[in-house]
Tab-separated table of C-alpha atoms and ligand atoms in Angstrom:
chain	number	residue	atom	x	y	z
E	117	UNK	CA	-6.968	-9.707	-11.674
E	118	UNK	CA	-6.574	-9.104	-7.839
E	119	UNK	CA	-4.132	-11.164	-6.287
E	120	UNK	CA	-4.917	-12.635	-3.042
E	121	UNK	CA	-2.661	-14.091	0.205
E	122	UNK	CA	-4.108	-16.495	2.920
E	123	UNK	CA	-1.628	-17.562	5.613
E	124	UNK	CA	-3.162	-20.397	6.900
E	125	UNK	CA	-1.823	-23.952	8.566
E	126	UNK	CA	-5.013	-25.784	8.474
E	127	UNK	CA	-4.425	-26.889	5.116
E	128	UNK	CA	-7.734	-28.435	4.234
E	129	UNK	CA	-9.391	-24.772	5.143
E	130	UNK	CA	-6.556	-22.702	3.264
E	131	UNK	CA	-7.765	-24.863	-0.136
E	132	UNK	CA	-11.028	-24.325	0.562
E	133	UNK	CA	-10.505	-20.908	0.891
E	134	UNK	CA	-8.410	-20.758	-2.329
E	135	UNK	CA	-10.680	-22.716	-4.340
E	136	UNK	CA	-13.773	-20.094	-3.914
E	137	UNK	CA	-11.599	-17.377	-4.144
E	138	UNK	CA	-10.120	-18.521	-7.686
E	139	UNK	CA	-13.880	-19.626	-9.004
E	140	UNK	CA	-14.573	-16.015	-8.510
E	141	UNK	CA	-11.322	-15.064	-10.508
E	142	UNK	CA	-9.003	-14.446	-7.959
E	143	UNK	CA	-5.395	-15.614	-8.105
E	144	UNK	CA	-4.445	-17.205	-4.839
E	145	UNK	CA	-1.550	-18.004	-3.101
E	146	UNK	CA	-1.125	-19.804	0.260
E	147	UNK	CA	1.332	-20.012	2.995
E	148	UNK	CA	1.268	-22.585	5.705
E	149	UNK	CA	3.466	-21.018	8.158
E	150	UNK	CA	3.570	-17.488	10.017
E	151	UNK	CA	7.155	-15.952	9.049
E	152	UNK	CA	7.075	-17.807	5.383
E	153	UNK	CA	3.624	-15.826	5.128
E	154	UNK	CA	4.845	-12.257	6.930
E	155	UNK	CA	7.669	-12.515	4.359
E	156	UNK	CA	5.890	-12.410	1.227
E	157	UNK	CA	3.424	-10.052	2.353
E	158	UNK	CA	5.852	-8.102	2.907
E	159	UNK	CA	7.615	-8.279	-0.317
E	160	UNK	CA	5.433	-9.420	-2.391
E	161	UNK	CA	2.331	-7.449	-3.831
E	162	UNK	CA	-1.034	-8.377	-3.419
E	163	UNK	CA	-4.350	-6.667	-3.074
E	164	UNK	CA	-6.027	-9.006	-0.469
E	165	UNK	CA	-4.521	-10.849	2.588
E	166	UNK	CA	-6.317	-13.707	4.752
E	167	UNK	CA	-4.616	-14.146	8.190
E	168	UNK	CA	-5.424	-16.917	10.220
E	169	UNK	CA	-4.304	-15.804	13.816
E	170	UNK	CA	-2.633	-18.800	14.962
E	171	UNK	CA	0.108	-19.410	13.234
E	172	UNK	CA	3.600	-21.517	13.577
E	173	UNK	CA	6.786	-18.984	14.316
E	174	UNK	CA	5.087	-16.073	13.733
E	175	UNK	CA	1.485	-15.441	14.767
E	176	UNK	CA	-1.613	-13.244	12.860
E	177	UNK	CA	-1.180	-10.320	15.546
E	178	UNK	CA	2.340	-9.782	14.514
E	179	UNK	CA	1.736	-10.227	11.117
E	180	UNK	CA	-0.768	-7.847	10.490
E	181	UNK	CA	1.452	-5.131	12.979
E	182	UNK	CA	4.296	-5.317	10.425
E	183	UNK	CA	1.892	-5.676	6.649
E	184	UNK	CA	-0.219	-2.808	7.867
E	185	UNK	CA	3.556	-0.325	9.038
E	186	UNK	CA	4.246	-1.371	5.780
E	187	UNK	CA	1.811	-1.937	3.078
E	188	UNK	CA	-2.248	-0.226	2.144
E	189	UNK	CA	-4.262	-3.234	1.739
E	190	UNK	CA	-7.151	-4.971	3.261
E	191	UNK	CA	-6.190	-7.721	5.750
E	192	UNK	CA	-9.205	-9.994	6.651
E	193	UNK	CA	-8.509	-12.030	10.011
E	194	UNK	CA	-9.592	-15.452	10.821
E	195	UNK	CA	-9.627	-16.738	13.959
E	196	UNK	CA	-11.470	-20.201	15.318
E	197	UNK	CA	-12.057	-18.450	18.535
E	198	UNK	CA	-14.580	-15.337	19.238
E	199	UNK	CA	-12.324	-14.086	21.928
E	200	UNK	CA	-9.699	-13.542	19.813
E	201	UNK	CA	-11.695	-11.779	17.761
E	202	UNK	CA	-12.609	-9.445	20.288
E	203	UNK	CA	-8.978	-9.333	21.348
E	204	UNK	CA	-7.831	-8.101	18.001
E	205	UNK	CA	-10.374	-5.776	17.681
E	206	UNK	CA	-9.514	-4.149	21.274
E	207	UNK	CA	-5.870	-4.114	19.966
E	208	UNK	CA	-6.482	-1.788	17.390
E	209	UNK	CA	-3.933	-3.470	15.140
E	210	UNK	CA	-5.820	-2.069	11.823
E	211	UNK	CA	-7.226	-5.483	10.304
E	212	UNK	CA	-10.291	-4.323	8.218
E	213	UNK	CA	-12.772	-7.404	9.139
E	214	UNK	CA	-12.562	-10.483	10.985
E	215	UNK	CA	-13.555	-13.771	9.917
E	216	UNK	CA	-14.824	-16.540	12.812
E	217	UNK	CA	-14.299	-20.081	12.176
E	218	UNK	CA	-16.261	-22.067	10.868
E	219	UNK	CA	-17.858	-20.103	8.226
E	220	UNK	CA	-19.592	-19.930	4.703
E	221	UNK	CA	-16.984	-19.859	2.190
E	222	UNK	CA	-19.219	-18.004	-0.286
E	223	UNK	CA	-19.505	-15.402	2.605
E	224	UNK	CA	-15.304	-14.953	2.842
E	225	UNK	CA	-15.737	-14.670	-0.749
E	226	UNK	CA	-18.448	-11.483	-0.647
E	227	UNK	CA	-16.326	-10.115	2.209
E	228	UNK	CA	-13.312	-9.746	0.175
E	229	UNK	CA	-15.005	-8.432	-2.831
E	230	UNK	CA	-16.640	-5.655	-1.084
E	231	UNK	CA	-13.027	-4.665	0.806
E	232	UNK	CA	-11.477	-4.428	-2.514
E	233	UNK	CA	-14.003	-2.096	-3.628
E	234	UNK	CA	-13.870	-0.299	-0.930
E	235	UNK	CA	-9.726	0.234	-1.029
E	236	UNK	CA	-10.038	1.330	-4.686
E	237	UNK	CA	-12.723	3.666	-4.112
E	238	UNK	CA	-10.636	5.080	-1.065
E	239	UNK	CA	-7.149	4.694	-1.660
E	240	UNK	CA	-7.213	5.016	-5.542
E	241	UNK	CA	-4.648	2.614	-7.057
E	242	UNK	CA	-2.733	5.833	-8.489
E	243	UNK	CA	-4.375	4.902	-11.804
E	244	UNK	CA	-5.531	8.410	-13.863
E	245	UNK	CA	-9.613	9.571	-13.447
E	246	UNK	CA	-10.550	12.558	-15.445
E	247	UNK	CA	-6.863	13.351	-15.120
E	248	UNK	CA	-6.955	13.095	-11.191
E	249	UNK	CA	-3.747	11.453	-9.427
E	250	UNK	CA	-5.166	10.459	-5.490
E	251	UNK	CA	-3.104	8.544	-3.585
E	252	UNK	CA	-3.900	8.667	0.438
E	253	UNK	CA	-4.915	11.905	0.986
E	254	UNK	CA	-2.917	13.745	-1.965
E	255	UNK	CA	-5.505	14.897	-5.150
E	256	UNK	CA	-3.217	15.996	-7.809
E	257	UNK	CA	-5.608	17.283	-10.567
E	258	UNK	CA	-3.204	17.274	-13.531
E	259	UNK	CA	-5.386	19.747	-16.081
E	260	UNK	CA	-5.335	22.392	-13.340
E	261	UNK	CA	-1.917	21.627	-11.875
E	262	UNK	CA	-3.337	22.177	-8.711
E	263	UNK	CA	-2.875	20.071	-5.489
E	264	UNK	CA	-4.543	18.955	-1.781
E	265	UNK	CA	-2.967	17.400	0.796
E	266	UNK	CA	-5.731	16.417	3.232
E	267	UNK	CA	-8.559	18.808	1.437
E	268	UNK	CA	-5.990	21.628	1.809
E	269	UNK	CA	-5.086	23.158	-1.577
E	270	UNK	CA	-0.522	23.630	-1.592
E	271	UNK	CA	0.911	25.741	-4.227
E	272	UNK	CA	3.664	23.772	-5.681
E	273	UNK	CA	6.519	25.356	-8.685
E	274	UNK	CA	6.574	24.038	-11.833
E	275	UNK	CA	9.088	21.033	-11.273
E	276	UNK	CA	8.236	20.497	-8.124
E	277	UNK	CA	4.566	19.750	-9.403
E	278	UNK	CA	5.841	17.932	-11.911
E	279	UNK	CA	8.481	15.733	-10.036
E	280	UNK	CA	5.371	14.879	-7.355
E	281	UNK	CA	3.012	13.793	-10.426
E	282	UNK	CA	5.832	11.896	-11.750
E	283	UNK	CA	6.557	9.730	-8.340
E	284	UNK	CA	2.491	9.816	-7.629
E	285	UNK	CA	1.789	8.187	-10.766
E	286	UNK	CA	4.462	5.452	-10.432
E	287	UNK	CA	4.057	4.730	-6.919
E	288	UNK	CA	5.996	2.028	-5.371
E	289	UNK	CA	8.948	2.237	-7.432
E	290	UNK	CA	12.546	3.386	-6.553
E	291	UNK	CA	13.794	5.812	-8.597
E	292	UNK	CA	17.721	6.911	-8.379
E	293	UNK	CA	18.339	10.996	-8.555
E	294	UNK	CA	19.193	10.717	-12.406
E	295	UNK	CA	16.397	9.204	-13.234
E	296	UNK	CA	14.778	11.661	-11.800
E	297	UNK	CA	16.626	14.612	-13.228
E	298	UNK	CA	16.226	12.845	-16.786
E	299	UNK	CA	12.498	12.763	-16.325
E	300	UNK	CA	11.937	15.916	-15.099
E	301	UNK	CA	14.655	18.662	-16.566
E	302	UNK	CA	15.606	18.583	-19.932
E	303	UNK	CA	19.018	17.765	-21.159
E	304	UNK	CA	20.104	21.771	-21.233
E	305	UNK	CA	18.957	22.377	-18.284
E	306	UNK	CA	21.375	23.982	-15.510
E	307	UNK	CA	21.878	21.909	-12.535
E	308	UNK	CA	22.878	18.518	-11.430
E	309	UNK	CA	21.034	15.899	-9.526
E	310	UNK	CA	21.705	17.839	-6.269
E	311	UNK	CA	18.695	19.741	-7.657
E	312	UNK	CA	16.467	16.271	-7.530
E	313	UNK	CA	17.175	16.351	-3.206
E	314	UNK	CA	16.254	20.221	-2.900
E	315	UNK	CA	13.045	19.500	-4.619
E	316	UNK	CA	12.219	16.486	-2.485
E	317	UNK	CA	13.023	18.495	0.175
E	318	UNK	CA	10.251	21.050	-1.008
E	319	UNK	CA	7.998	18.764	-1.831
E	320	UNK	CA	8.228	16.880	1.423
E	321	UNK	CA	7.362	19.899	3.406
E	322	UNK	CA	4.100	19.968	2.033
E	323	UNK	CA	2.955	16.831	1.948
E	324	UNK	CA	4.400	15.153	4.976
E	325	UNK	CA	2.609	15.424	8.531
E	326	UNK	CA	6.549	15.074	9.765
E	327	UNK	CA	9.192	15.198	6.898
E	328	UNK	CA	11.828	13.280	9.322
E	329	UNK	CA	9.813	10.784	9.027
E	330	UNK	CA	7.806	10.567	5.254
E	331	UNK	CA	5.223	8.830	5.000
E	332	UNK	CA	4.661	9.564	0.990
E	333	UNK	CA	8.080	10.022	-0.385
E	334	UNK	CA	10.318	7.659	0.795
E	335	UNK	CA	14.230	7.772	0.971
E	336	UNK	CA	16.019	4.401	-0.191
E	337	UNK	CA	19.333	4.931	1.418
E	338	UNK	CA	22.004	4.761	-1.423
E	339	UNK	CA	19.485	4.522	-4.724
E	340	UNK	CA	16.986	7.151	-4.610
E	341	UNK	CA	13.038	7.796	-3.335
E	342	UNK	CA	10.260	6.113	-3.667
E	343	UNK	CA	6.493	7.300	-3.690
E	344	UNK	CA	4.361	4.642	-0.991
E	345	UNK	CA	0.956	3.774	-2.044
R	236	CA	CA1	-4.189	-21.723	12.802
Protein backbone atom coordinates (compact mmCIF):
# COMPACT_ATOMS: atom_id res chain seq x y z
CA UNK A 1 0.00 0.00 0.00
CA UNK A 2 1.55 3.45 -0.97
CA UNK A 3 1.88 5.71 1.75
CA UNK A 4 1.01 9.21 1.20
CA UNK A 5 2.04 12.87 3.02
CA UNK A 6 -0.06 16.14 2.62
CA UNK A 7 1.29 19.16 4.52
CA UNK A 8 -1.50 21.21 4.65
CA UNK A 9 -2.96 24.01 7.34
CA UNK A 10 -6.35 24.35 5.93
CA UNK A 11 -7.55 21.56 7.84
CA UNK A 12 -10.97 21.06 6.37
CA UNK A 13 -9.06 20.64 2.74
CA UNK A 14 -6.16 18.34 4.21
CA UNK A 15 -9.29 15.77 5.34
CA UNK A 16 -10.76 16.08 2.31
CA UNK A 17 -7.80 15.31 0.67
CA UNK A 18 -7.10 12.33 3.00
CA UNK A 19 -10.43 10.95 2.84
CA UNK A 20 -10.30 10.34 -1.19
CA UNK A 21 -6.96 9.35 -1.00
CA UNK A 22 -7.68 6.46 1.67
CA UNK A 23 -11.15 5.37 -0.31
CA UNK A 24 -8.77 4.63 -3.05
CA UNK A 25 -6.47 2.61 -0.58
CA UNK A 26 -3.99 4.94 0.25
CA UNK A 27 -2.65 5.37 3.77
CA UNK A 28 -2.52 9.02 4.64
CA UNK A 29 -0.93 11.07 6.94
CA UNK A 30 -1.27 14.85 7.50
CA UNK A 31 0.72 17.63 8.87
CA UNK A 32 -0.65 21.03 9.65
CA UNK A 33 2.44 22.95 9.87
CA UNK A 34 5.57 23.57 7.46
CA UNK A 35 8.74 22.34 9.60
CA UNK A 36 6.48 19.48 11.50
CA UNK A 37 5.76 18.41 7.73
CA UNK A 38 9.60 19.02 6.18
CA UNK A 39 10.59 16.83 9.16
CA UNK A 40 8.87 13.74 8.47
CA UNK A 41 9.34 13.91 4.91
CA UNK A 42 12.44 13.93 5.54
CA UNK A 43 12.69 11.03 7.80
CA UNK A 44 10.02 9.33 7.26
CA UNK A 45 9.24 7.17 4.05
CA UNK A 46 6.53 7.68 1.86
CA UNK A 47 5.82 7.27 -1.79
CA UNK A 48 3.60 10.41 -2.38
CA UNK A 49 3.84 13.97 -0.88
CA UNK A 50 1.06 16.84 -1.16
CA UNK A 51 2.56 20.32 -0.41
CA UNK A 52 0.43 23.10 0.07
CA UNK A 53 2.76 26.19 -0.57
CA UNK A 54 1.81 28.34 2.19
CA UNK A 55 2.68 27.05 5.09
CA UNK A 56 3.36 28.24 8.95
CA UNK A 57 7.41 28.28 9.79
CA UNK A 58 8.40 26.70 6.93
CA UNK A 59 6.86 27.28 3.51
CA UNK A 60 6.15 24.60 0.28
CA UNK A 61 9.20 26.21 -1.72
CA UNK A 62 11.57 25.25 0.97
CA UNK A 63 10.11 22.15 1.57
CA UNK A 64 10.19 20.66 -1.60
CA UNK A 65 14.16 22.24 -2.04
CA UNK A 66 15.23 20.04 0.90
CA UNK A 67 12.62 16.47 0.15
CA UNK A 68 13.72 16.57 -3.45
CA UNK A 69 18.20 17.07 -2.22
CA UNK A 70 17.12 14.37 -0.29
CA UNK A 71 14.58 11.88 -1.21
CA UNK A 72 13.12 10.23 -5.14
CA UNK A 73 9.52 10.71 -4.87
CA UNK A 74 6.75 12.56 -6.49
CA UNK A 75 5.85 15.85 -4.76
CA UNK A 76 2.46 17.28 -6.01
CA UNK A 77 2.12 21.15 -5.11
CA UNK A 78 -0.94 22.97 -4.17
CA UNK A 79 -1.23 26.35 -4.21
CA UNK A 80 -4.67 28.66 -3.98
CA UNK A 81 -3.01 31.10 -6.23
CA UNK A 82 -2.09 30.62 -10.16
CA UNK A 83 0.85 32.87 -9.78
CA UNK A 84 2.42 30.84 -7.53
CA UNK A 85 2.04 28.22 -9.61
CA UNK A 86 3.78 29.80 -12.28
CA UNK A 87 6.37 30.96 -9.77
CA UNK A 88 7.26 27.46 -8.78
CA UNK A 89 7.35 26.27 -12.03
CA UNK A 90 9.90 29.18 -13.17
CA UNK A 91 11.91 28.13 -10.03
CA UNK A 92 12.70 24.91 -11.23
CA UNK A 93 12.53 23.46 -7.72
CA UNK A 94 11.66 19.77 -9.20
CA UNK A 95 7.89 19.37 -7.96
CA UNK A 96 6.39 16.87 -10.51
CA UNK A 97 2.73 18.60 -10.89
CA UNK A 98 0.97 21.36 -9.40
CA UNK A 99 -2.35 21.36 -8.01
CA UNK A 100 -4.58 24.93 -8.10
CA UNK A 101 -7.04 25.50 -5.50
CA UNK A 102 -10.05 24.81 -5.56
CA UNK A 103 -10.16 21.59 -7.30
CA UNK A 104 -11.89 18.12 -7.90
CA UNK A 105 -10.77 15.86 -5.30
CA UNK A 106 -11.33 12.80 -7.52
CA UNK A 107 -8.91 14.67 -9.94
CA UNK A 108 -5.90 14.97 -6.98
CA UNK A 109 -6.76 11.46 -6.62
CA UNK A 110 -6.04 10.38 -10.59
CA UNK A 111 -3.06 12.75 -10.42
CA UNK A 112 -1.35 10.87 -7.79
CA UNK A 113 -2.09 7.51 -9.14
CA UNK A 114 -0.64 8.18 -12.44
CA UNK A 115 2.77 9.83 -10.66
CA UNK A 116 3.18 6.70 -8.78
CA UNK A 117 3.10 4.76 -11.83
CA UNK A 118 5.13 6.73 -13.41
CA UNK A 119 8.09 6.68 -10.47
CA UNK A 120 7.91 2.86 -10.46
CA UNK A 121 8.11 2.50 -14.04
CA UNK A 122 11.15 5.03 -13.97
CA UNK A 123 12.90 4.78 -10.88
CA UNK A 124 12.24 1.00 -10.18
CA UNK A 125 11.71 0.49 -6.42
CA UNK A 126 14.99 -1.81 -6.44
CA UNK A 127 12.53 -4.72 -6.38
CA UNK A 128 13.98 -7.87 -8.81
CA UNK A 129 12.40 -8.07 -12.77
CA UNK A 130 13.61 -10.97 -14.74
CA UNK A 131 16.58 -10.73 -12.40
CA UNK A 132 17.20 -6.94 -13.27
CA UNK A 133 18.36 -4.57 -10.25
CA UNK A 134 17.61 -0.61 -11.74
CA UNK A 135 17.88 1.92 -9.48
CA UNK A 136 18.37 5.64 -11.15
CA UNK A 137 20.29 5.06 -13.94
CA UNK A 138 22.26 1.78 -12.73
CA UNK A 139 20.80 -1.74 -14.64
CA UNK A 140 22.46 -4.49 -12.85
CA UNK A 141 21.32 -7.64 -14.79
CA UNK A 142 22.15 -10.31 -12.19
CA UNK A 143 22.08 -13.63 -14.71
CA UNK A 144 24.70 -11.90 -16.86
CA UNK A 145 26.58 -10.09 -14.11
CA UNK A 146 26.81 -7.35 -16.30
CA UNK A 147 26.24 -3.60 -15.50
CA UNK A 148 25.19 0.17 -17.05
CA UNK A 149 25.58 3.20 -15.55
CA UNK A 150 23.66 5.67 -17.73
CA UNK A 151 23.29 3.05 -20.88
CA UNK A 152 27.09 2.62 -20.59
CA UNK A 153 28.04 -1.02 -19.95
CA UNK A 154 31.24 -0.95 -16.66
CA UNK A 155 33.13 -4.05 -16.13
CA UNK A 156 33.05 -4.64 -12.49
CA UNK A 157 35.35 -7.84 -10.45
CA UNK A 158 33.70 -10.38 -8.89
CA UNK A 159 33.14 -8.74 -5.33
CA UNK A 160 32.90 -5.64 -6.44
CA UNK A 161 29.77 -6.80 -8.56
CA UNK A 162 28.65 -8.51 -5.91
CA UNK A 163 29.06 -5.89 -3.04
CA UNK A 164 27.08 -3.24 -5.62
CA UNK A 165 24.11 -5.92 -6.09
CA UNK A 166 24.15 -6.40 -2.47
CA UNK A 167 23.74 -2.44 -1.48
CA UNK A 168 21.43 -2.01 -4.88
CA UNK A 169 19.07 -4.48 -3.72
CA UNK A 170 18.76 -3.14 -0.14
CA UNK A 171 18.75 0.39 -0.89
CA UNK A 172 18.28 2.83 1.81
CA UNK A 173 19.82 0.97 4.49
CA UNK A 174 23.12 1.62 6.42
CA UNK A 175 25.26 -1.03 6.48
CA UNK A 176 28.59 -0.97 8.86
CA UNK A 177 31.99 -2.43 7.02
CA UNK A 178 31.46 -5.93 8.78
CA UNK A 179 28.40 -6.37 7.68
CA UNK A 180 29.55 -5.90 4.65
CA UNK A 181 32.59 -8.11 4.73
CA UNK A 182 30.23 -10.92 6.30
CA UNK A 183 27.94 -10.65 3.33
CA UNK A 184 30.23 -10.55 0.78
CA UNK A 185 33.66 -12.68 1.66
CA UNK A 186 33.44 -15.78 3.26
CA UNK A 187 34.68 -16.50 6.69
CA UNK A 188 38.35 -17.81 5.25
CA UNK A 189 38.74 -15.28 3.29
CA UNK A 190 42.07 -13.05 3.58
CA UNK A 191 41.49 -9.54 4.45
CA UNK A 192 39.82 -7.35 6.92
CA UNK A 193 37.13 -4.80 6.53
CA UNK A 194 39.73 -2.31 5.15
CA UNK A 195 38.97 -4.40 2.03
CA UNK A 196 35.01 -3.27 2.27
CA UNK A 197 36.47 0.82 1.73
CA UNK A 198 38.86 -0.19 -1.30
CA UNK A 199 35.94 -1.75 -2.97
CA UNK A 200 33.64 1.20 -2.39
CA UNK A 201 36.24 3.10 -3.56
CA UNK A 202 36.16 1.01 -6.91
CA UNK A 203 32.86 0.85 -7.15
CA UNK A 204 32.31 4.55 -6.67
CA UNK A 205 34.48 5.40 -9.57
CA UNK A 206 32.19 3.91 -11.82
CA UNK A 207 29.10 4.78 -10.88
CA UNK A 208 29.42 8.26 -9.52
CA UNK A 209 29.30 11.44 -11.93
CA UNK A 210 31.77 12.93 -8.96
CA UNK A 211 32.87 10.32 -6.27
CA UNK A 212 33.62 13.37 -3.70
CA UNK A 213 30.42 13.79 -3.76
CA UNK A 214 28.17 10.19 -4.28
CA UNK A 215 25.20 10.38 -5.23
CA UNK A 216 24.51 6.32 -5.12
CA UNK A 217 26.68 5.06 -2.39
CA UNK A 218 26.57 7.06 0.43
CA UNK A 219 29.13 7.39 3.38
CA UNK A 220 27.46 7.48 7.00
CA UNK A 221 30.29 9.01 8.89
CA UNK A 222 31.19 6.52 11.76
CA UNK A 223 28.71 3.35 10.73
CA UNK A 224 29.15 2.47 7.24
CA UNK A 225 27.45 3.26 3.48
CA UNK A 226 24.38 3.34 2.36
CA UNK A 227 22.92 2.74 -1.26
CA UNK A 228 20.19 6.03 -2.04
CA UNK A 229 17.19 5.14 -3.94
CA1 LIG B 1 -1.83 27.16 3.18
Amino acid sequence: MSKILIVEDEEAIADLEKDYLELSGFEVEIENRGDTGLNKALNEEFDLLILDLMLPEVDGFEICRQVREKKNMPIIMVSAKKDDIDKIRGLGLGADDYITKPFSPSEMVARVKAHLARYDRLIGSGQKVNDVVEIRGIKIDKTARRVWVNGEEKQFTTKEFDLLTFLAENPNRVFTKEELFREIWDMESIGDIATVTVHIKKIREKIEFNTAKPQYIETIWGVGYRFKA
